[in-house]
mmCIF file of C-alpha atoms in Angstrom:
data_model
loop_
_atom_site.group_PDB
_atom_site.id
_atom_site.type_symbol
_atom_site.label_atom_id
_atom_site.label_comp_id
_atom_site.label_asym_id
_atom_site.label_seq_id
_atom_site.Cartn_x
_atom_site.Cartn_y
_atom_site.Cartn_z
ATOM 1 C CA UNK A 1 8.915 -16.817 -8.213
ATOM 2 C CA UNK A 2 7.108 -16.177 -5.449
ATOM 3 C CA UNK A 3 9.717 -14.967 -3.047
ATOM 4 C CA UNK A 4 10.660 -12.894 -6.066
ATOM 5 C CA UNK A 5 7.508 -10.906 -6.256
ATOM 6 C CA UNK A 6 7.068 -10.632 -2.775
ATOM 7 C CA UNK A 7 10.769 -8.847 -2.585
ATOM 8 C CA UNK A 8 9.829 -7.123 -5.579
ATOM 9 C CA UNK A 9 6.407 -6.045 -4.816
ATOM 10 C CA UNK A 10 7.501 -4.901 -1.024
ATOM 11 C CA UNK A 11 10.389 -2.937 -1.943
ATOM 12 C CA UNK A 12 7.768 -1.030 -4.971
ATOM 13 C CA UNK A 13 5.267 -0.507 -2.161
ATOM 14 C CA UNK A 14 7.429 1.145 0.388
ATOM 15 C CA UNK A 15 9.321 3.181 -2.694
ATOM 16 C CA UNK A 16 5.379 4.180 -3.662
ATOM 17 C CA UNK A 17 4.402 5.229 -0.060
ATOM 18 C CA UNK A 18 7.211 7.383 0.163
ATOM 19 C CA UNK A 19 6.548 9.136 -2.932
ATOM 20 C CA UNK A 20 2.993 9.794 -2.262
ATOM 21 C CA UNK A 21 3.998 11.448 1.198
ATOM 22 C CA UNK A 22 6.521 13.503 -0.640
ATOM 23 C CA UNK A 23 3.793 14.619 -3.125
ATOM 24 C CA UNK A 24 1.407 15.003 -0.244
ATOM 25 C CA UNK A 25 4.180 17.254 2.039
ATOM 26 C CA UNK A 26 4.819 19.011 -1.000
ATOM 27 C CA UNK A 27 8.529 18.120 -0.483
ATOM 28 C CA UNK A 28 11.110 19.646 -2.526
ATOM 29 C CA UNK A 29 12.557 16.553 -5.029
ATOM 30 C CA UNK A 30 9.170 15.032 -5.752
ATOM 31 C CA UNK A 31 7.561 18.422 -6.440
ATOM 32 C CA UNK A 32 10.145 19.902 -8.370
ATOM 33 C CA UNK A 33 10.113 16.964 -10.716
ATOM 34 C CA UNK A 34 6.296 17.701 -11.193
ATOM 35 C CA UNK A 35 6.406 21.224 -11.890
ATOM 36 C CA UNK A 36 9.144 20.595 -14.291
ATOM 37 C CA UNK A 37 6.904 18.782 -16.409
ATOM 38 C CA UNK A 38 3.892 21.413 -16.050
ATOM 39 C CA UNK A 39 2.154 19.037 -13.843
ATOM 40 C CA UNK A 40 -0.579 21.278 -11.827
ATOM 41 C CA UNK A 41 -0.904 21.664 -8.314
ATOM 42 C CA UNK A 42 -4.334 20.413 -8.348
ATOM 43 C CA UNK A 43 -2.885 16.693 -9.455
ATOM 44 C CA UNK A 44 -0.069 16.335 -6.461
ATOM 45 C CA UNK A 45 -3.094 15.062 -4.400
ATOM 46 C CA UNK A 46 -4.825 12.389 -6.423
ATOM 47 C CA UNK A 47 -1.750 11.297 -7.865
ATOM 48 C CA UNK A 48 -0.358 10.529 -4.002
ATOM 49 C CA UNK A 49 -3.714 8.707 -3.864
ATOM 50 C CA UNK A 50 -2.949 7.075 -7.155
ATOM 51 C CA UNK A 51 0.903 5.881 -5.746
ATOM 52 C CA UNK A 52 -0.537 4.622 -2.206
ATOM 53 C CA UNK A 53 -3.405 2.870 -3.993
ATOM 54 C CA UNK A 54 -0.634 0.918 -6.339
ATOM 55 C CA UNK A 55 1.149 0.580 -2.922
ATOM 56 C CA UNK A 56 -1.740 -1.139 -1.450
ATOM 57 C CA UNK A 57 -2.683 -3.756 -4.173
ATOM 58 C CA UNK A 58 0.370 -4.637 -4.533
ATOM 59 C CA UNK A 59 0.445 -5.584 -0.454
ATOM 60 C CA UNK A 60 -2.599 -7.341 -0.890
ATOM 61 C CA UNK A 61 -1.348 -9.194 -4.113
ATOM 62 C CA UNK A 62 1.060 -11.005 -2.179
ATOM 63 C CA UNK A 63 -2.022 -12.875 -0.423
ATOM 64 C CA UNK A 64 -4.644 -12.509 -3.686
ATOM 65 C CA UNK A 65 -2.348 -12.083 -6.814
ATOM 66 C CA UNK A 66 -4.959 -10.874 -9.316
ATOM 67 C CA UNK A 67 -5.206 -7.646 -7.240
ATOM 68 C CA UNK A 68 -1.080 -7.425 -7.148
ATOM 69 C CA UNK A 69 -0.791 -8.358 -11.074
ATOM 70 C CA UNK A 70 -3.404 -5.214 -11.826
ATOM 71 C CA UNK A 71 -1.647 -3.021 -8.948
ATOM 72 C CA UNK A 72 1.552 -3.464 -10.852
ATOM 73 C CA UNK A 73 -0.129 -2.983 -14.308
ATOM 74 C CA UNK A 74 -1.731 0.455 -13.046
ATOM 75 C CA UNK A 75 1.977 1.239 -11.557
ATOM 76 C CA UNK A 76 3.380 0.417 -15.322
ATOM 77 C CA UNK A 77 0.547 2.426 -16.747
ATOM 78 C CA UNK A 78 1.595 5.053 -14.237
ATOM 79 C CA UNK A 79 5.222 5.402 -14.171
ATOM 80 C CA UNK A 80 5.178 5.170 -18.209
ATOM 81 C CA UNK A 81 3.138 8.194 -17.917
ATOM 82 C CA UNK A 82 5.631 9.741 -15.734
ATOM 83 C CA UNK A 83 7.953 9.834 -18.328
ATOM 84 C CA UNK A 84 5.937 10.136 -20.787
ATOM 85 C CA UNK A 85 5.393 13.568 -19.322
ATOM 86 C CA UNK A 86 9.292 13.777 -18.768
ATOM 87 C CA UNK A 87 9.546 13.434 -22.361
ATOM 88 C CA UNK A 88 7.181 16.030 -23.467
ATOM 89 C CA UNK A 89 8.726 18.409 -21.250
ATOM 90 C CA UNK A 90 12.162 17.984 -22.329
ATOM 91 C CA UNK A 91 13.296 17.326 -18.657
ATOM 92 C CA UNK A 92 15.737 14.312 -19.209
ATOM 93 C CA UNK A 93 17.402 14.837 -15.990
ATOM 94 C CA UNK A 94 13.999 14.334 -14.030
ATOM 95 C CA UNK A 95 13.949 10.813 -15.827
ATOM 96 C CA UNK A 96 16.268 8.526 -13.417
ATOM 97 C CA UNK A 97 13.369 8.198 -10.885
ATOM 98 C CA UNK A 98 9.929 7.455 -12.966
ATOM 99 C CA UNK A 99 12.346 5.612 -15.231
ATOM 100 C CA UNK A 100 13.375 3.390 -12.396
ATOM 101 C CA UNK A 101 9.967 2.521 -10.750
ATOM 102 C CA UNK A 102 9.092 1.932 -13.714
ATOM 103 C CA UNK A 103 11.238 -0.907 -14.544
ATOM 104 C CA UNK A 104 10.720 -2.054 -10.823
ATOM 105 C CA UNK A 105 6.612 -1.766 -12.075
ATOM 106 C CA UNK A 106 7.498 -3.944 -14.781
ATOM 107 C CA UNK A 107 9.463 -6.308 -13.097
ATOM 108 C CA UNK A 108 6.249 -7.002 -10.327
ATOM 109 C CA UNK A 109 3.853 -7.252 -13.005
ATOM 110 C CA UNK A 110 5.904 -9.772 -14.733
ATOM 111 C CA UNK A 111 6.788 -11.645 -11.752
ATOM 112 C CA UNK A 112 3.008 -11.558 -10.682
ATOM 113 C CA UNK A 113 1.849 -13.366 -13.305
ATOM 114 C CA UNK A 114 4.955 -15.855 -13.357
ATOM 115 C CA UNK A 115 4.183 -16.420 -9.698
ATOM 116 C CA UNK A 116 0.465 -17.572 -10.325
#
């Protein structure tokens, strides 16, 4: 389970640092998904923070695993907000990509806490 996680946990990282420089670049696919849902402007920032935090603990989990088992629960808390917003907004095409770090988010907090 461990070498699991660690895959797992990795792959969730890098996928979270390269949103968060999207959001941070204002790049074209990660902000268009934002505005679709009404997101302001004002949140692109601490929500990159938000994503490279989760990014982080996750990276340090691998070594202390209570901080990677509550990275990956913020990320679940996160991503489930994502599309919780998706929802709201109607924007079921904008879905795919919350939808699947979620499940990734999921998957590292579940593996976290098998791998203790």
């Amino acid at each position: 389970m461990f070498i699991a996680y660690t895959v797992v946990a990795v792959v969730l990282a890098l996928a979270n640092v390269g949103t968060a420089v999207a959001k941070l670049r204002r790049a074209e696919p990660a902000t268009s998904g934002l505005l679709a849902t009404e997101v302001p402007e004002s949140w692109f920032v601490p929500l990159a923070l938000l994503n490279l935090a989760g990014a982080a603990g996750l990276l340090i989990g691998i070594g202390w695993r209570p901080l990677g088992i509550a990275a990956a629960a913020g990320l679940v808390l996160y991503f489930g907000g994502a599309l919780g917003f998706h929802v709201r907004a109607k924007d079921f095409k904008g879905m795919p990509m919350p939808g699947a770090f979620f499940v990734l988010s999921v998957l590292a907090l579940v593996l976290g806490i098998a791998a203790r």
